[in-house]
mmCIF file of N, CA and C in Angstrom:
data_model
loop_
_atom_site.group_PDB
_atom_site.id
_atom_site.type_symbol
_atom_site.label_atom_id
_atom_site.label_comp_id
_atom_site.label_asym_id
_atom_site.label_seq_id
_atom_site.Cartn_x
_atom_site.Cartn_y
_atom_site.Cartn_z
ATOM 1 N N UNK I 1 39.314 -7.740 38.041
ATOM 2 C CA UNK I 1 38.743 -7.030 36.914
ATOM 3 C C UNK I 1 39.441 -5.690 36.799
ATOM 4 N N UNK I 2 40.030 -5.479 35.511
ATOM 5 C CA UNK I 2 40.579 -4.205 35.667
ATOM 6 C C UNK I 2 39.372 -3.070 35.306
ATOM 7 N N UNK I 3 39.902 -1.985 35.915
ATOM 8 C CA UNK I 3 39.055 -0.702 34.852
ATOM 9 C C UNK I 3 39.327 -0.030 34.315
ATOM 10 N N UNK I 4 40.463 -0.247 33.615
ATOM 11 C CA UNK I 4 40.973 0.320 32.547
ATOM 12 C C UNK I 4 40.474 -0.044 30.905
ATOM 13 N N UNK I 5 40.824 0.522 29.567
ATOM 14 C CA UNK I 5 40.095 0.151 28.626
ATOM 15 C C UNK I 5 39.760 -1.493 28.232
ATOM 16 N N UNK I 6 38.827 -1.815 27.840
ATOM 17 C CA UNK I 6 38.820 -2.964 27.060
ATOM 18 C C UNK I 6 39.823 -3.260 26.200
ATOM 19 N N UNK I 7 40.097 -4.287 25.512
ATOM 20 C CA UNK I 7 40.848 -4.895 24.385
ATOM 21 C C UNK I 7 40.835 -4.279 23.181
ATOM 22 N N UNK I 8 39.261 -4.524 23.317
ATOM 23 C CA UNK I 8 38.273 -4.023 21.858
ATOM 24 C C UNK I 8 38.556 -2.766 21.528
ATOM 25 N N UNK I 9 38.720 -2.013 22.395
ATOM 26 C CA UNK I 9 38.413 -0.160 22.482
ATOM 27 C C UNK I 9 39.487 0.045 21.268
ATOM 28 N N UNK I 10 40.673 -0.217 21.750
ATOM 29 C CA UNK I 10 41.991 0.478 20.497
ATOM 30 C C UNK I 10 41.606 -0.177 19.199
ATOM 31 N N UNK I 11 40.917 -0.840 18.768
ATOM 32 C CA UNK I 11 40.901 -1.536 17.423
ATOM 33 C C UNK I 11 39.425 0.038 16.881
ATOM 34 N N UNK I 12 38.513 -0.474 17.774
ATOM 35 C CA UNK I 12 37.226 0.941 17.348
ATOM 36 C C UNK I 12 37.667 2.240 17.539
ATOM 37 N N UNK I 13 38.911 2.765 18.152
ATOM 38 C CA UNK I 13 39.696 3.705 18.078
ATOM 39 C C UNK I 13 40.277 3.844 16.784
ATOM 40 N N UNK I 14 41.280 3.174 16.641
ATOM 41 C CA UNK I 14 41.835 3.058 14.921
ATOM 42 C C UNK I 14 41.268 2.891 13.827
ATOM 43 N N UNK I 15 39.718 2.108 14.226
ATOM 44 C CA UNK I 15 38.670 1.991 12.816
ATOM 45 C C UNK I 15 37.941 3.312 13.020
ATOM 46 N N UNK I 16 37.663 3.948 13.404
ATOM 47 C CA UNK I 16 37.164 5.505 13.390
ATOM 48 C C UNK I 16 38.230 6.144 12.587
ATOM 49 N N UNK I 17 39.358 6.743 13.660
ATOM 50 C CA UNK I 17 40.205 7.654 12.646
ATOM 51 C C UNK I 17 40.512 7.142 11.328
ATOM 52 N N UNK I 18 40.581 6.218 11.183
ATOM 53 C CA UNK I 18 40.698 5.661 9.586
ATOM 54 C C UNK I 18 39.468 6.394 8.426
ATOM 55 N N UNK I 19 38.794 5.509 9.206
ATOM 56 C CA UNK I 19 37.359 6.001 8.744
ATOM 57 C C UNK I 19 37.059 7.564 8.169
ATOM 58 N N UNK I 20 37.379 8.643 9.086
ATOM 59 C CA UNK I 20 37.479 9.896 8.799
ATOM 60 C C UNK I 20 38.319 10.071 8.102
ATOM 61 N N UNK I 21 39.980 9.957 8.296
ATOM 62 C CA UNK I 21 40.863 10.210 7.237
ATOM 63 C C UNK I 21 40.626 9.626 5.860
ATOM 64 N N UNK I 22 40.129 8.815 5.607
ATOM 65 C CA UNK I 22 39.390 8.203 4.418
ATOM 66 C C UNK I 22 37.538 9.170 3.801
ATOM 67 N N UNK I 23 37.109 9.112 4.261
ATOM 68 C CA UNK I 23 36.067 10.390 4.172
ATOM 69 C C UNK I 23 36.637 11.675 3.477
ATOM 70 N N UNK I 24 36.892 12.354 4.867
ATOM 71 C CA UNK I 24 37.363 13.579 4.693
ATOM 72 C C UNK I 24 38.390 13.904 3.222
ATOM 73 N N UNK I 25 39.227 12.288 3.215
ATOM 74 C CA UNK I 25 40.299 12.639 1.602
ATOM 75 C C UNK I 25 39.125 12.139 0.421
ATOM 76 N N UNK I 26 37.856 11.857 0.791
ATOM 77 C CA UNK I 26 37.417 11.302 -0.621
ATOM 78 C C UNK I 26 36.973 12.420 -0.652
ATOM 79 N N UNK I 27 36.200 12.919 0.347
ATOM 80 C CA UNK I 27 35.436 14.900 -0.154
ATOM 81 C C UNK I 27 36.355 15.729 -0.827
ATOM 82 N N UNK I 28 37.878 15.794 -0.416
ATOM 83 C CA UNK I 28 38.605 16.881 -0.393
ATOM 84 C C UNK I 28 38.764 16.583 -1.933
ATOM 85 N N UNK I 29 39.119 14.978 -2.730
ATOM 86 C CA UNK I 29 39.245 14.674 -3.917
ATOM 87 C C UNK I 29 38.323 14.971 -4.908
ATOM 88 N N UNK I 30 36.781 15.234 -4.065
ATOM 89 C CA UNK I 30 35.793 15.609 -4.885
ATOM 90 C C UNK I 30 35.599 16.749 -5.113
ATOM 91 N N UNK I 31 35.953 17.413 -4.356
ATOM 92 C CA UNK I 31 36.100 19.245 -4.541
ATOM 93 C C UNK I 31 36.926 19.734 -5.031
ATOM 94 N N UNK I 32 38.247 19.523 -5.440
ATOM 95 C CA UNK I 32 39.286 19.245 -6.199
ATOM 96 C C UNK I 32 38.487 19.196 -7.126
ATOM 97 N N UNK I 33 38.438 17.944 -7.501
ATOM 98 C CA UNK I 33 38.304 17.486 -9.155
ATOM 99 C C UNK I 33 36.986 18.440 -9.770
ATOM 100 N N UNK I 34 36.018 18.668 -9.022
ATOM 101 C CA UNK I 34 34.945 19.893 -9.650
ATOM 102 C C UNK I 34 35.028 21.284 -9.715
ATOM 103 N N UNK I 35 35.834 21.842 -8.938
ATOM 104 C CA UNK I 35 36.730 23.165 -9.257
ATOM 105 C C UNK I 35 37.591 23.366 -10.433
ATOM 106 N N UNK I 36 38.344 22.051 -10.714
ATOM 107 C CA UNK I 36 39.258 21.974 -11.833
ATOM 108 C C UNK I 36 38.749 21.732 -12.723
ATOM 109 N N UNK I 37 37.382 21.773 -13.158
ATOM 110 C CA UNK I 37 36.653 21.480 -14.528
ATOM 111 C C UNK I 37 37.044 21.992 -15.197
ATOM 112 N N UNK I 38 37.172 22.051 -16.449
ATOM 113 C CA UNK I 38 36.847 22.943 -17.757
ATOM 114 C C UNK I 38 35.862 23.983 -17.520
ATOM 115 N N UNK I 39 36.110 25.133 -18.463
ATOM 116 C CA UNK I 39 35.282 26.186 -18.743
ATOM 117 C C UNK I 39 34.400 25.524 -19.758
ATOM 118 N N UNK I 40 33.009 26.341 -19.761
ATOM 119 C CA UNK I 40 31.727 25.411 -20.662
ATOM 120 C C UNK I 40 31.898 26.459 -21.519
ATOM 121 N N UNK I 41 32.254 26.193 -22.806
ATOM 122 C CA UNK I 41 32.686 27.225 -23.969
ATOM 123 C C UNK I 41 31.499 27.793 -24.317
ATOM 124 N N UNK I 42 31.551 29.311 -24.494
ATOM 125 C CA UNK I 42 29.998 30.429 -24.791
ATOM 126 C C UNK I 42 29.384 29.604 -25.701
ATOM 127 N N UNK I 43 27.815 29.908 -25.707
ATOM 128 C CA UNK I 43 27.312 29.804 -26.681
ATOM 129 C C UNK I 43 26.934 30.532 -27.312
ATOM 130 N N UNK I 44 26.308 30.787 -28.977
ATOM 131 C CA UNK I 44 26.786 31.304 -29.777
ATOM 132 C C UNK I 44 25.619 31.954 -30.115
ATOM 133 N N UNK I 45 24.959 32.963 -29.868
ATOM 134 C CA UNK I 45 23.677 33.568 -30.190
ATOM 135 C C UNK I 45 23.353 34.482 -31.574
ATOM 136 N N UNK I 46 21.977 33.924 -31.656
ATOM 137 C CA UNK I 46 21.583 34.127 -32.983
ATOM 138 C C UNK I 46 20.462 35.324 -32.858
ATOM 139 N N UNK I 47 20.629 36.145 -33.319
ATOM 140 C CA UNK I 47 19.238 37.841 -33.535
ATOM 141 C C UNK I 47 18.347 37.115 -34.663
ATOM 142 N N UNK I 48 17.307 36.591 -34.436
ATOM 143 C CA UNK I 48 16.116 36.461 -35.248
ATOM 144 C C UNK I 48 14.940 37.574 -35.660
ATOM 145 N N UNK I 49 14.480 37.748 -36.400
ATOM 146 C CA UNK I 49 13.414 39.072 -36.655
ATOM 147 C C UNK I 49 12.311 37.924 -37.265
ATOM 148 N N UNK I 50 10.817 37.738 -37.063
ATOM 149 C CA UNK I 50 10.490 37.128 -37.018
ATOM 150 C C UNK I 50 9.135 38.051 -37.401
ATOM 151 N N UNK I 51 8.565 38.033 -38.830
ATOM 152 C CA UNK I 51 7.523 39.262 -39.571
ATOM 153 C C UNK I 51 6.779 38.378 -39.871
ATOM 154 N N UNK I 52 5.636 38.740 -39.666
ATOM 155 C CA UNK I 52 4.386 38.607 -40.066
ATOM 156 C C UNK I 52 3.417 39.646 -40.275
ATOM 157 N N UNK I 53 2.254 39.627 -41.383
ATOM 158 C CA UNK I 53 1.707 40.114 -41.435
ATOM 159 C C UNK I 53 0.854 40.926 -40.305
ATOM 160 N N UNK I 54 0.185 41.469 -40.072
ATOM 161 C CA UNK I 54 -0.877 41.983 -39.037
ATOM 162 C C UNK I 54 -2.287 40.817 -39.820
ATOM 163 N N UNK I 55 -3.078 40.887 -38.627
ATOM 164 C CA UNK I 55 -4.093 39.766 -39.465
ATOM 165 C C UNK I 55 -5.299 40.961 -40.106
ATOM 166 N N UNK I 56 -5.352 42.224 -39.824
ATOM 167 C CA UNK I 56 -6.420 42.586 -40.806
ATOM 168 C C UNK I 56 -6.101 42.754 -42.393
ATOM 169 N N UNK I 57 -4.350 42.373 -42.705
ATOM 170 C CA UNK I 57 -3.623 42.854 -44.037
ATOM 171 C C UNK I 57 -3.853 41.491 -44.462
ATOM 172 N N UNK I 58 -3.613 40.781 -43.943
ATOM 173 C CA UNK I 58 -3.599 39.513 -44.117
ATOM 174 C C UNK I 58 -4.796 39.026 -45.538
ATOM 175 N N UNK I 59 -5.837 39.290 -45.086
ATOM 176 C CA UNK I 59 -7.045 38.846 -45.735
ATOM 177 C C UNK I 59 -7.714 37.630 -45.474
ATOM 178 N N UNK I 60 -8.882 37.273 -46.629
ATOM 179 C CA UNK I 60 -9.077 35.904 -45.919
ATOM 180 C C UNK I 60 -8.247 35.060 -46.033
ATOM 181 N N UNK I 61 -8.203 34.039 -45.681
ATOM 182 C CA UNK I 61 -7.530 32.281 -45.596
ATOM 183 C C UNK I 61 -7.661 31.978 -47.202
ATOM 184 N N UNK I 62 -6.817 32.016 -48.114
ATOM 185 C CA UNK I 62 -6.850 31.263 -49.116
ATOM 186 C C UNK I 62 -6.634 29.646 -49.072
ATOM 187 N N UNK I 63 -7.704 28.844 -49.371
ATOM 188 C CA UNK I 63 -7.524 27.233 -49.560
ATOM 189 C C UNK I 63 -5.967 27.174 -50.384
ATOM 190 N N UNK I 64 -5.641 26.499 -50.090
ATOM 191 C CA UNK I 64 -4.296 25.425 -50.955
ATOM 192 C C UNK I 64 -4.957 24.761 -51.960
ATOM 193 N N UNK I 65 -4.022 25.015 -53.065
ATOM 194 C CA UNK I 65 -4.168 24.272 -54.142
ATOM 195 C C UNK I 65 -3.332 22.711 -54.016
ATOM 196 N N UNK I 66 -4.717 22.085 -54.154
ATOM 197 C CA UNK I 66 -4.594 20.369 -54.002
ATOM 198 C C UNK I 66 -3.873 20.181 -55.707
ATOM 199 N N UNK I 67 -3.261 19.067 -55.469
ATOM 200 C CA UNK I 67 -2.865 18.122 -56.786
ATOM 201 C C UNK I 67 -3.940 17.133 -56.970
ATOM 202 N N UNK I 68 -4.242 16.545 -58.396
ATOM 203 C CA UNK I 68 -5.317 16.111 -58.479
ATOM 204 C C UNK I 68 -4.715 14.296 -58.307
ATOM 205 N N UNK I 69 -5.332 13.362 -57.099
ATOM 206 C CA UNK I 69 -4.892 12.449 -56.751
ATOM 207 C C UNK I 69 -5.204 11.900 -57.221
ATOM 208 N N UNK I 70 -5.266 10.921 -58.408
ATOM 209 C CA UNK I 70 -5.917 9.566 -58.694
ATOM 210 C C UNK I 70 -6.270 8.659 -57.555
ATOM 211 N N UNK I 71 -7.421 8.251 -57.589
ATOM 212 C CA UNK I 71 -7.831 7.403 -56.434
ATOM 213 C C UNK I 71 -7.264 5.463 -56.609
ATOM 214 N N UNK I 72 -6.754 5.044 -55.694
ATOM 215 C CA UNK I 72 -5.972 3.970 -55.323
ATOM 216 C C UNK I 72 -6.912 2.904 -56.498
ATOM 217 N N UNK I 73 -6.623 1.894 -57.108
ATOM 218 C CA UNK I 73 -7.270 0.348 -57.479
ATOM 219 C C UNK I 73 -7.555 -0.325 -56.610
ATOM 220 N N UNK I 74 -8.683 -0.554 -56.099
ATOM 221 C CA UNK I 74 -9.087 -1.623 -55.024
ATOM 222 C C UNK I 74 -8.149 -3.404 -55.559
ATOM 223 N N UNK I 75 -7.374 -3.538 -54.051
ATOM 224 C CA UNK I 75 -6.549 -4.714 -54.676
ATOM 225 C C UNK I 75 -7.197 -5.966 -53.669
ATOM 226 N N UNK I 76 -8.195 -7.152 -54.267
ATOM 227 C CA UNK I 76 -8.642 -8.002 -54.106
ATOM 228 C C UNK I 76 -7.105 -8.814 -52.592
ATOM 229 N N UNK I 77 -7.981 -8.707 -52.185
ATOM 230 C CA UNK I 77 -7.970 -10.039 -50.655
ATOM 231 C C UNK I 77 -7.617 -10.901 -51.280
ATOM 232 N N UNK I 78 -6.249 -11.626 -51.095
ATOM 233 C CA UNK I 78 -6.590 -13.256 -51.602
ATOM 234 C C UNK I 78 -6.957 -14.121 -50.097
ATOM 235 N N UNK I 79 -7.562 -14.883 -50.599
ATOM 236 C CA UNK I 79 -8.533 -15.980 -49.774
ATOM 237 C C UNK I 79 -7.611 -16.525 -48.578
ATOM 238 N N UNK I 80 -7.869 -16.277 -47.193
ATOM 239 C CA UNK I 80 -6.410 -17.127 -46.279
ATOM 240 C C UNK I 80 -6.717 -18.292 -46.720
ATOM 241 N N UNK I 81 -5.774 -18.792 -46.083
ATOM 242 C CA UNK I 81 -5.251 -20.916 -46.525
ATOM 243 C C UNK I 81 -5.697 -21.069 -45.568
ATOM 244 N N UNK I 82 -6.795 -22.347 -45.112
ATOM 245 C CA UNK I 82 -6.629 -23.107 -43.806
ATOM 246 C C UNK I 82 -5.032 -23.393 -43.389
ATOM 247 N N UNK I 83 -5.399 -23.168 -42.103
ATOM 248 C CA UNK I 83 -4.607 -23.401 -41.647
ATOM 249 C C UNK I 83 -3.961 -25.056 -41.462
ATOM 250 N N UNK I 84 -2.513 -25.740 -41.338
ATOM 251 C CA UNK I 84 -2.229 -26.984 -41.315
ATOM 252 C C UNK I 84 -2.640 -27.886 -40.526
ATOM 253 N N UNK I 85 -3.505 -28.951 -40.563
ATOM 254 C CA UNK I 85 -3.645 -29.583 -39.524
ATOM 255 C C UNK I 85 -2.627 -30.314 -38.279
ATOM 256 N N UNK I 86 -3.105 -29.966 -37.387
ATOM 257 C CA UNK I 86 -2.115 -30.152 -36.229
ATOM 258 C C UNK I 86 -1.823 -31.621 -35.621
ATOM 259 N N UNK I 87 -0.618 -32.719 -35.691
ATOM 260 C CA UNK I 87 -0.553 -33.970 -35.335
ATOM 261 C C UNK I 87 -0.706 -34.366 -34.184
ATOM 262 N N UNK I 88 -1.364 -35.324 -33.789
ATOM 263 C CA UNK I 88 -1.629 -34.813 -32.280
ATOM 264 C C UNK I 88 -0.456 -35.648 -32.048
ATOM 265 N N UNK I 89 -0.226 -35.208 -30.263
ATOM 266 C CA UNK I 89 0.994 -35.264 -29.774
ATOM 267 C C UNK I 89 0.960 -37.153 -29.058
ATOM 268 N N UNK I 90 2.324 -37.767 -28.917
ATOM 269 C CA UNK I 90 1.705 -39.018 -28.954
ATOM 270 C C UNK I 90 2.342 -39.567 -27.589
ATOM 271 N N UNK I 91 1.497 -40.079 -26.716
ATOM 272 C CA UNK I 91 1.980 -40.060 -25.266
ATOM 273 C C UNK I 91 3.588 -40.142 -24.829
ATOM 274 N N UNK I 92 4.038 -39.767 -23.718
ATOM 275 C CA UNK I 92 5.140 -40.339 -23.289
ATOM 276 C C UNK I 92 5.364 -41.651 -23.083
ATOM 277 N N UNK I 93 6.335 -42.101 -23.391
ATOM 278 C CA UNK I 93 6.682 -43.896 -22.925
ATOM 279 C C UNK I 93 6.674 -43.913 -21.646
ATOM 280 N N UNK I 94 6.148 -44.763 -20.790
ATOM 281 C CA UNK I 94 6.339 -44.814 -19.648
ATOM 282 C C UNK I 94 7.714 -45.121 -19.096
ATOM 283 N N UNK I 95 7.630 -44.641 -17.862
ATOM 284 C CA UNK I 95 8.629 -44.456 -17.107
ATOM 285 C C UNK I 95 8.799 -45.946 -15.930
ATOM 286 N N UNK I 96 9.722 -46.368 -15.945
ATOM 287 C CA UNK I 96 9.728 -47.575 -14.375
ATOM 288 C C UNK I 96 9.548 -46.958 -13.394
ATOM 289 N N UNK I 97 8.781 -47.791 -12.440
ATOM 290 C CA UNK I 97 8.434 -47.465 -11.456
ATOM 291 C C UNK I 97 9.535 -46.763 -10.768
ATOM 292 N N UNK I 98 9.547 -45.911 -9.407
ATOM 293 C CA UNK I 98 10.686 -45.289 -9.017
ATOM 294 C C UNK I 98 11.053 -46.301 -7.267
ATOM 295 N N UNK I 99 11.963 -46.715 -6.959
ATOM 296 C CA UNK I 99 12.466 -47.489 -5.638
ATOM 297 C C UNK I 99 11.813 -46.541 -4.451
ATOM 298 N N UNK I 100 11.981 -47.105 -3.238
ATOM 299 C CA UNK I 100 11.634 -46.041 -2.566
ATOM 300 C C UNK I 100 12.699 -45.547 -1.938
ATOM 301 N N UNK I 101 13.245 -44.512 -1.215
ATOM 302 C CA UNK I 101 14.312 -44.548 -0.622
ATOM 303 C C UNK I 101 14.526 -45.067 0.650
ATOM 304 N N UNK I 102 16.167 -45.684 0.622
ATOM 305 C CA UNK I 102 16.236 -46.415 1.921
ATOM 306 C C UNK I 102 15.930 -45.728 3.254
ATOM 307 N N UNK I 103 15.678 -46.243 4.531
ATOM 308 C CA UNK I 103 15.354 -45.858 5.702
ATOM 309 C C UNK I 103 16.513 -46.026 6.304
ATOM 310 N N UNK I 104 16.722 -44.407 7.018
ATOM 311 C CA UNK I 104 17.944 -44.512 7.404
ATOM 312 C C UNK I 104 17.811 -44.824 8.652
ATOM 313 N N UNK I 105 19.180 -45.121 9.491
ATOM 314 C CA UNK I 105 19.514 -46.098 10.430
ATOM 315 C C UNK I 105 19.075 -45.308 11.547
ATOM 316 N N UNK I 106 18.299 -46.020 12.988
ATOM 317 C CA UNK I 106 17.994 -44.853 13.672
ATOM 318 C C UNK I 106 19.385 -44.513 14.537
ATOM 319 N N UNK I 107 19.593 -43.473 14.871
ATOM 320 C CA UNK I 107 20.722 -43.067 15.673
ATOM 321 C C UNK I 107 21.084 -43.598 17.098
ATOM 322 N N UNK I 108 21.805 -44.253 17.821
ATOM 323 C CA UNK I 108 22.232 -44.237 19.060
ATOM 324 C C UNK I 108 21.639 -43.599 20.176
ATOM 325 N N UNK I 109 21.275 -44.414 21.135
ATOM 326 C CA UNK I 109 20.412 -43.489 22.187
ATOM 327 C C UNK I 109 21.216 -42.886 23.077
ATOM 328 N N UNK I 110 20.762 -41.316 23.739
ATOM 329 C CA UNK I 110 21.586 -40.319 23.464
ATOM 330 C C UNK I 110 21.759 -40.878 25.054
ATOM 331 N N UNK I 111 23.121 -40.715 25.549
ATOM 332 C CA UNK I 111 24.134 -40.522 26.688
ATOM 333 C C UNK I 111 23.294 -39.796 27.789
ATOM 334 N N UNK I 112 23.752 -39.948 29.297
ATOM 335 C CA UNK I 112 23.601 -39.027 29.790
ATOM 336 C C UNK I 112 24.736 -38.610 30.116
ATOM 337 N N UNK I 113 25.164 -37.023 30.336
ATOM 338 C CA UNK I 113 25.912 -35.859 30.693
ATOM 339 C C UNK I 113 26.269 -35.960 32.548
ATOM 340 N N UNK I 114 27.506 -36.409 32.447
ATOM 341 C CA UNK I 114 27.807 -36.093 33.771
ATOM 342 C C UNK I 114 28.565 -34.892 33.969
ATOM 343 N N UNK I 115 28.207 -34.367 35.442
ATOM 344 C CA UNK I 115 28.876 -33.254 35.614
ATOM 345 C C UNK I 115 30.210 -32.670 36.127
ATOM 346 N N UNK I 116 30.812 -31.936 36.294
ATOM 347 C CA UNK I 116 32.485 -31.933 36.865
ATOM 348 C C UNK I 116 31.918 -30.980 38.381
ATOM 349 N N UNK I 117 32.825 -31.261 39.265
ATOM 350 C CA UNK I 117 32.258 -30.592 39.958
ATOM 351 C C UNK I 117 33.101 -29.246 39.984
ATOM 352 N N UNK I 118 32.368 -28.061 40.338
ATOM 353 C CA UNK I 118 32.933 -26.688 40.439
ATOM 354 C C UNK I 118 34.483 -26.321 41.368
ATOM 355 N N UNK I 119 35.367 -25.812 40.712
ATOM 356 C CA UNK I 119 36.366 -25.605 41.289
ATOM 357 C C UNK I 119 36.193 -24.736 42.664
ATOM 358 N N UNK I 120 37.070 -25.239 43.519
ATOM 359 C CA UNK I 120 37.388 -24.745 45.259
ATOM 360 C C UNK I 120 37.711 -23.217 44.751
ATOM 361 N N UNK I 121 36.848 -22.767 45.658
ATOM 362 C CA UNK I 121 37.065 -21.273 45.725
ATOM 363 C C UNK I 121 38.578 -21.100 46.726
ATOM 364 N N UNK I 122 39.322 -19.686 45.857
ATOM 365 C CA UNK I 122 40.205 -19.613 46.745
ATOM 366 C C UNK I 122 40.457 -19.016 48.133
ATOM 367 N N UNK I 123 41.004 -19.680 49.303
ATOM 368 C CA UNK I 123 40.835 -18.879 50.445
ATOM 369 C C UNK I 123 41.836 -17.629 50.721
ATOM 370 N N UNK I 124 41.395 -16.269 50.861
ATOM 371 C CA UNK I 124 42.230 -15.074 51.145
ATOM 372 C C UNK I 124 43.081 -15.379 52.772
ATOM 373 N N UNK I 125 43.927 -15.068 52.618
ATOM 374 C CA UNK I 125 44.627 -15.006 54.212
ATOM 375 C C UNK I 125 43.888 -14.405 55.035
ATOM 376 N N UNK I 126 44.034 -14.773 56.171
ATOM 377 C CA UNK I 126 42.968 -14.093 57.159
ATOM 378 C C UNK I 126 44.125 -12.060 57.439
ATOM 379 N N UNK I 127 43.427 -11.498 58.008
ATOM 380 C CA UNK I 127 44.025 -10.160 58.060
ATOM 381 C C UNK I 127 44.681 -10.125 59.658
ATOM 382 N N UNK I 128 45.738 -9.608 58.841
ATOM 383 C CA UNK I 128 46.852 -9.491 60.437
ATOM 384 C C UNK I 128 46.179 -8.550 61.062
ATOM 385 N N UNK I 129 45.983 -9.024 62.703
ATOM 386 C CA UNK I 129 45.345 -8.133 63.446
ATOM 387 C C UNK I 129 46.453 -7.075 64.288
ATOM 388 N N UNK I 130 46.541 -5.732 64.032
ATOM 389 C CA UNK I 130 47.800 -5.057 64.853
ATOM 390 C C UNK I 130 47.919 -4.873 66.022
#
């Protein structure tokens, strides 16, 4: 077993820095592009003076002069129509009976699993005695 890095490690190494260099250039593109806006052209202001009377000059409330409305002709309802009588609806044709579906085949009875036997462990040399 070594203990040095995994396999895996340099690939999640390179997908990180990617990752950031990709980030970091989409912010930098976004701060860019909103600095470089356009100026929002002035807007254009208007001095209003806005007079009214005081309300004791005022006086009372004069009513408005109405126009004289002729009142509408009552226009007669005509009578609703019954409505059409409705045909009644006229059964479906029957249908043929439906087959049943076939029964499928039962499967093969299942095997038994033999086993391999485990490979011979290897033997280390015995240690030179000095």
């Amino acid at each position: 077993m070594s203990l040095g890095k995994r396999r895996g490690s340099a690939w999640l190494g390179r997908a990180l820095i990617a990752s950031g260099v990709l980030h970091a250039g989409l912010i930098a593109s976004l701060w860019i592009a909103s600095s470089r806006g356009d100026e929002v052209p002035p807007l254009k202001v208007y001095a209003v003076n806005i007079v009214s009377p005081p309300p004791a000059a005022a006086g009372e409330p004069q009513p408005g002069e109405s126009a004289a409305v002729p009142e509408p002709t009552p226009v007669a309802e005509p009578e609703p129509t019954p409505p059409a009588p409705v045909p009644e609806p006229t059964p479906p044709a029957p249908t043929p009976p439906l087959r049943p579906a076939p029964r499928p085949e039962p499967s093969p009875p299942a095997r038994p699993t033999t086993r391999t036997a485990p490979p011979e462990p290897r033997r280390q040399p015995a240690p030179a005695e000095p």
